[in-house]
CSV table of C-alpha atoms in Angstrom, one decimal:
chain,number,residue,atom,x,y,z
R,1,UNK,CA,5.8,-32.3,23.0
R,2,UNK,CA,8.6,-33.5,20.7
R,3,UNK,CA,11.0,-30.9,19.4
R,4,UNK,CA,14.0,-30.3,17.3
R,5,UNK,CA,17.1,-29.5,19.3
R,6,UNK,CA,20.2,-27.8,18.2
R,7,UNK,CA,23.6,-27.5,19.8
R,8,UNK,CA,25.4,-25.3,20.5
R,9,UNK,CA,23.1,-22.3,20.8
R,10,UNK,CA,25.9,-20.0,20.1
R,11,UNK,CA,29.3,-20.7,18.4
R,12,UNK,CA,32.1,-18.3,17.9
R,13,UNK,CA,34.9,-19.4,15.5
R,14,UNK,CA,37.9,-17.9,13.8
R,15,UNK,CA,37.8,-17.4,10.1
R,16,UNK,CA,39.1,-20.4,8.3
R,17,UNK,CA,38.2,-22.9,11.0
R,18,UNK,CA,35.8,-25.8,10.5
R,19,UNK,CA,32.6,-25.8,12.5
R,20,UNK,CA,30.0,-28.5,13.0
R,21,UNK,CA,26.5,-27.6,13.9
R,22,UNK,CA,24.4,-30.3,15.4
R,23,UNK,CA,20.8,-31.1,15.3
R,24,UNK,CA,18.6,-33.8,16.7
R,25,UNK,CA,15.4,-34.0,14.6
R,26,UNK,CA,12.1,-35.3,15.9
R,27,UNK,CA,12.4,-39.0,16.1
R,28,UNK,CA,9.8,-40.2,13.6
R,29,UNK,CA,10.6,-37.6,11.0
R,30,UNK,CA,12.2,-38.6,7.7
R,31,UNK,CA,13.1,-35.3,6.1
R,32,UNK,CA,15.7,-32.9,7.4
R,33,UNK,CA,16.7,-29.4,6.5
R,34,UNK,CA,19.1,-26.6,7.2
R,35,UNK,CA,18.2,-23.0,6.8
R,36,UNK,CA,20.2,-19.9,7.6
R,37,UNK,CA,19.3,-16.4,8.5
R,38,UNK,CA,21.8,-13.6,8.2
R,39,UNK,CA,21.1,-10.9,10.8
R,40,UNK,CA,18.1,-8.8,9.8
R,41,UNK,CA,17.5,-10.8,6.6
R,42,UNK,CA,15.1,-13.5,5.6
R,43,UNK,CA,15.4,-17.2,6.3
R,44,UNK,CA,17.2,-18.9,3.4
R,45,UNK,CA,17.0,-22.6,2.4
R,46,UNK,CA,20.3,-24.4,2.4
R,47,UNK,CA,19.7,-28.1,1.9
R,48,UNK,CA,17.2,-30.9,2.4
R,49,UNK,CA,18.2,-34.5,3.2
R,50,UNK,CA,16.2,-37.7,2.9
R,51,UNK,CA,17.2,-41.3,3.0
R,52,UNK,CA,20.8,-40.5,3.8
R,53,UNK,CA,21.3,-38.2,0.9
R,54,UNK,CA,20.9,-34.7,-0.2
R,55,UNK,CA,17.6,-34.3,-2.1
R,56,UNK,CA,18.0,-30.6,-2.9
R,57,UNK,CA,20.4,-27.8,-2.2
R,58,UNK,CA,20.5,-24.1,-2.9
R,59,UNK,CA,23.2,-22.1,-4.6
R,60,UNK,CA,24.3,-21.0,-1.1
R,61,UNK,CA,25.2,-24.6,-0.3
R,62,UNK,CA,28.6,-24.8,-2.0
R,63,UNK,CA,31.6,-27.1,-1.6
R,64,UNK,CA,32.4,-25.7,1.8
R,65,UNK,CA,29.2,-27.1,3.3
R,66,UNK,CA,28.3,-30.7,3.9
R,67,UNK,CA,25.6,-32.5,5.8
R,68,UNK,CA,25.6,-35.9,7.5
R,69,UNK,CA,23.4,-38.1,9.5
R,70,UNK,CA,26.2,-40.0,11.3
R,71,UNK,CA,23.8,-42.1,13.5
R,72,UNK,CA,20.1,-42.6,13.9
R,73,UNK,CA,19.5,-39.4,15.7
R,74,UNK,CA,21.9,-36.6,14.8
R,75,UNK,CA,21.9,-34.4,11.7
R,76,UNK,CA,25.0,-32.2,11.3
R,77,UNK,CA,26.0,-29.3,9.1
R,78,UNK,CA,29.7,-28.8,8.6
R,79,UNK,CA,31.3,-25.7,7.3
R,80,UNK,CA,34.8,-26.5,6.2
R,81,UNK,CA,36.6,-23.2,6.2
R,82,UNK,CA,34.4,-20.5,7.7
R,83,UNK,CA,34.2,-17.0,6.2
R,84,UNK,CA,33.0,-13.8,7.9
R,85,UNK,CA,29.9,-13.9,5.7
R,86,UNK,CA,28.9,-17.3,7.2
R,87,UNK,CA,28.0,-15.5,10.4
R,88,UNK,CA,24.3,-16.2,10.7
R,89,UNK,CA,21.6,-18.0,12.6
R,90,UNK,CA,21.4,-21.6,11.4
R,91,UNK,CA,18.2,-23.4,11.7
R,92,UNK,CA,17.6,-27.1,11.5
R,93,UNK,CA,14.2,-28.4,10.7
R,94,UNK,CA,12.5,-31.7,10.2
R,95,UNK,CA,9.2,-33.0,8.9
R,96,UNK,CA,7.3,-36.3,8.7
R,97,UNK,CA,6.7,-36.2,5.0
R,98,UNK,CA,7.6,-34.3,2.0
R,99,UNK,CA,4.1,-33.1,0.9
R,100,UNK,CA,3.0,-29.6,0.5
R,101,UNK,CA,0.9,-29.5,3.6
R,102,UNK,CA,3.4,-31.0,6.0
R,103,UNK,CA,4.8,-28.5,8.5
R,104,UNK,CA,8.4,-28.3,9.2
R,105,UNK,CA,9.4,-28.1,12.9
R,106,UNK,CA,12.3,-25.8,13.5
R,107,UNK,CA,15.0,-26.0,16.2
R,108,UNK,CA,15.8,-23.0,18.2
R,109,UNK,CA,18.8,-22.2,16.0
R,110,UNK,CA,22.6,-21.9,16.4
R,111,UNK,CA,24.0,-18.5,16.2
R,112,UNK,CA,27.3,-18.7,14.4
R,113,UNK,CA,29.7,-15.8,14.7
R,114,UNK,CA,32.9,-15.9,12.6
R,115,UNK,CA,35.6,-13.5,13.7
C,1,UNK,CA,9.7,-12.8,-9.1
C,2,UNK,CA,9.5,-13.2,-5.4
C,3,UNK,CA,7.9,-16.4,-4.2
C,4,UNK,CA,6.7,-14.8,-1.0
C,5,UNK,CA,6.0,-11.1,-0.6
C,6,UNK,CA,5.5,-9.4,2.7
C,7,UNK,CA,5.1,-5.7,2.1
C,8,UNK,CA,4.9,-4.5,5.7
C,9,UNK,CA,8.4,-4.3,7.2
C,10,UNK,CA,6.9,-3.1,10.5
C,11,UNK,CA,3.5,-2.9,12.1
C,12,UNK,CA,2.3,-1.4,15.3
C,13,UNK,CA,-0.9,-2.6,17.1
C,14,UNK,CA,-2.5,-1.6,20.3
C,15,UNK,CA,-2.7,-4.3,22.9
C,16,UNK,CA,-6.0,-6.2,22.7
C,17,UNK,CA,-6.7,-5.0,19.1
C,18,UNK,CA,-6.6,-7.2,16.1
C,19,UNK,CA,-3.9,-6.9,13.4
C,20,UNK,CA,-3.5,-8.3,9.9
C,21,UNK,CA,-0.1,-9.1,8.5
C,22,UNK,CA,-0.1,-9.3,4.7
C,23,UNK,CA,1.4,-12.1,2.6
C,24,UNK,CA,1.1,-12.7,-1.1
C,25,UNK,CA,2.7,-15.7,-2.9
C,26,UNK,CA,3.6,-16.8,-6.4
C,27,UNK,CA,3.4,-20.3,-7.6
C,28,UNK,CA,2.3,-22.3,-10.6
C,29,UNK,CA,1.7,-25.4,-8.6
C,30,UNK,CA,-1.7,-26.6,-7.8
C,31,UNK,CA,-0.6,-28.2,-4.5
C,32,UNK,CA,1.1,-26.1,-2.0
C,33,UNK,CA,1.1,-25.2,1.7
C,34,UNK,CA,1.3,-21.8,3.4
C,35,UNK,CA,2.7,-21.3,6.8
C,36,UNK,CA,3.3,-18.5,9.3
C,37,UNK,CA,6.1,-18.6,11.7
C,38,UNK,CA,6.9,-16.3,14.6
C,39,UNK,CA,10.4,-15.3,15.6
C,40,UNK,CA,10.8,-13.6,18.9
C,41,UNK,CA,13.9,-11.6,19.8
C,42,UNK,CA,15.4,-14.8,21.2
C,43,UNK,CA,15.7,-16.1,17.7
C,44,UNK,CA,13.8,-19.3,17.6
C,45,UNK,CA,11.3,-20.0,14.9
C,46,UNK,CA,7.8,-20.9,16.1
C,47,UNK,CA,5.2,-22.5,13.9
C,48,UNK,CA,1.9,-20.7,14.1
C,49,UNK,CA,-0.6,-21.8,11.5
C,50,UNK,CA,-0.8,-23.7,8.2
C,51,UNK,CA,-3.2,-23.5,5.2
C,52,UNK,CA,-3.3,-26.1,2.4
C,53,UNK,CA,-4.0,-25.0,-1.1
C,54,UNK,CA,-6.9,-27.4,-1.3
C,55,UNK,CA,-8.4,-26.4,2.1
C,56,UNK,CA,-11.7,-24.6,1.5
C,57,UNK,CA,-11.9,-23.2,5.0
C,58,UNK,CA,-9.6,-20.6,6.4
C,59,UNK,CA,-7.2,-22.1,9.0
C,60,UNK,CA,-7.6,-21.0,12.6
C,61,UNK,CA,-5.4,-21.7,15.7
C,62,UNK,CA,-6.5,-19.9,18.8
C,63,UNK,CA,-6.0,-16.2,18.3
C,64,UNK,CA,-4.4,-16.8,14.9
C,65,UNK,CA,-6.4,-17.1,11.7
C,66,UNK,CA,-5.3,-17.2,8.1
C,67,UNK,CA,-7.3,-15.2,5.6
C,68,UNK,CA,-6.7,-17.4,2.5
C,69,UNK,CA,-7.7,-15.9,-0.8
C,70,UNK,CA,-6.6,-18.3,-3.4
C,71,UNK,CA,-7.5,-16.3,-6.5
C,72,UNK,CA,-5.6,-13.3,-5.2
C,73,UNK,CA,-2.8,-15.6,-4.0
C,74,UNK,CA,-2.8,-14.0,-0.6
C,75,UNK,CA,-2.5,-15.6,2.8
C,76,UNK,CA,-2.8,-12.9,5.4
C,77,UNK,CA,-2.3,-13.7,9.1
C,78,UNK,CA,-4.8,-12.2,11.5
C,79,UNK,CA,-4.0,-12.0,15.2
C,80,UNK,CA,-6.9,-11.2,17.3
C,81,UNK,CA,-6.7,-9.6,20.8
C,82,UNK,CA,-3.0,-8.8,20.5
C,83,UNK,CA,-0.8,-9.4,23.6
C,84,UNK,CA,2.5,-7.8,24.5
C,85,UNK,CA,4.1,-11.2,23.9
C,86,UNK,CA,3.1,-11.1,20.3
C,87,UNK,CA,5.8,-8.6,19.6
C,88,UNK,CA,8.1,-10.4,17.2
C,89,UNK,CA,9.1,-10.9,13.6
C,90,UNK,CA,6.5,-12.8,11.6
C,91,UNK,CA,7.4,-14.8,8.5
C,92,UNK,CA,5.1,-16.1,5.8
C,93,UNK,CA,6.4,-19.2,4.1
C,94,UNK,CA,5.3,-21.5,1.3
C,95,UNK,CA,6.0,-25.1,0.5
C,96,UNK,CA,5.4,-26.1,-3.0
C,97,UNK,CA,4.1,-29.6,-3.9
C,98,UNK,CA,6.2,-30.9,-6.7
C,99,UNK,CA,7.8,-34.1,-5.8
C,100,UNK,CA,11.4,-33.6,-4.9
C,101,UNK,CA,11.0,-29.9,-4.5
C,102,UNK,CA,11.1,-29.9,-0.8
C,103,UNK,CA,12.1,-26.5,0.4
C,104,UNK,CA,10.1,-24.0,2.2
C,105,UNK,CA,10.5,-20.4,0.9
C,106,UNK,CA,10.2,-17.6,3.4
C,107,UNK,CA,9.2,-14.0,3.0
C,108,UNK,CA,11.3,-11.2,4.4
C,109,UNK,CA,9.2,-10.9,7.5
C,110,UNK,CA,7.1,-8.3,9.2
C,111,UNK,CA,8.2,-6.9,12.6
C,112,UNK,CA,5.1,-6.5,14.8
C,113,UNK,CA,5.2,-4.3,17.9
C,114,UNK,CA,2.4,-4.4,20.3
C,115,UNK,CA,1.9,-1.2,22.2
C,116,UNK,CA,0.5,-1.3,25.8
């Protein structure tokens, strides 16, 4: 069964450093998303991406964040200068279509710890 | 107003019993989708069940069923014959149908613990 894969599963980084979280969406999917979940809190939308551009982003997704689809398979989230409050589980998701009934498939998440 | 409300922070259920996890939602769109995801302690997000706003029948997937009451804007998850492996966080989520509005909004979750 196709699945979304994320690497690494756990990343520890020093405050102020740049991190890149990687995702391989399901191959025939066209819409890609990043979500984050701060420990013990709900899952929050960060950004959606379609046709090589951001289609929507939340207020959390400020200038320190960027997304890219550098080749035909990877979808990355870059955090330029990490802060302690960026520590969270980051989920990548993909979906075939952008209609209300289309489920999003989530990866297993990358746990980012900023120290 | 919260888009997705889950009022039960935690629930206990005896193994083999059924349990209902509550979810209410708020939207002015006519077309939307409702989802339930399971998040075990390992952290991954697992899709369980989906209900479309135009679906007349309640969705079912194995031991999971979604009690969809559109007029009341509720989408409760029913797990029948609970198993120990069902212990996890459960998130209700909604995808709204306006073109270009592509995000899924999650509720705060309900922690389910199945007791042997």
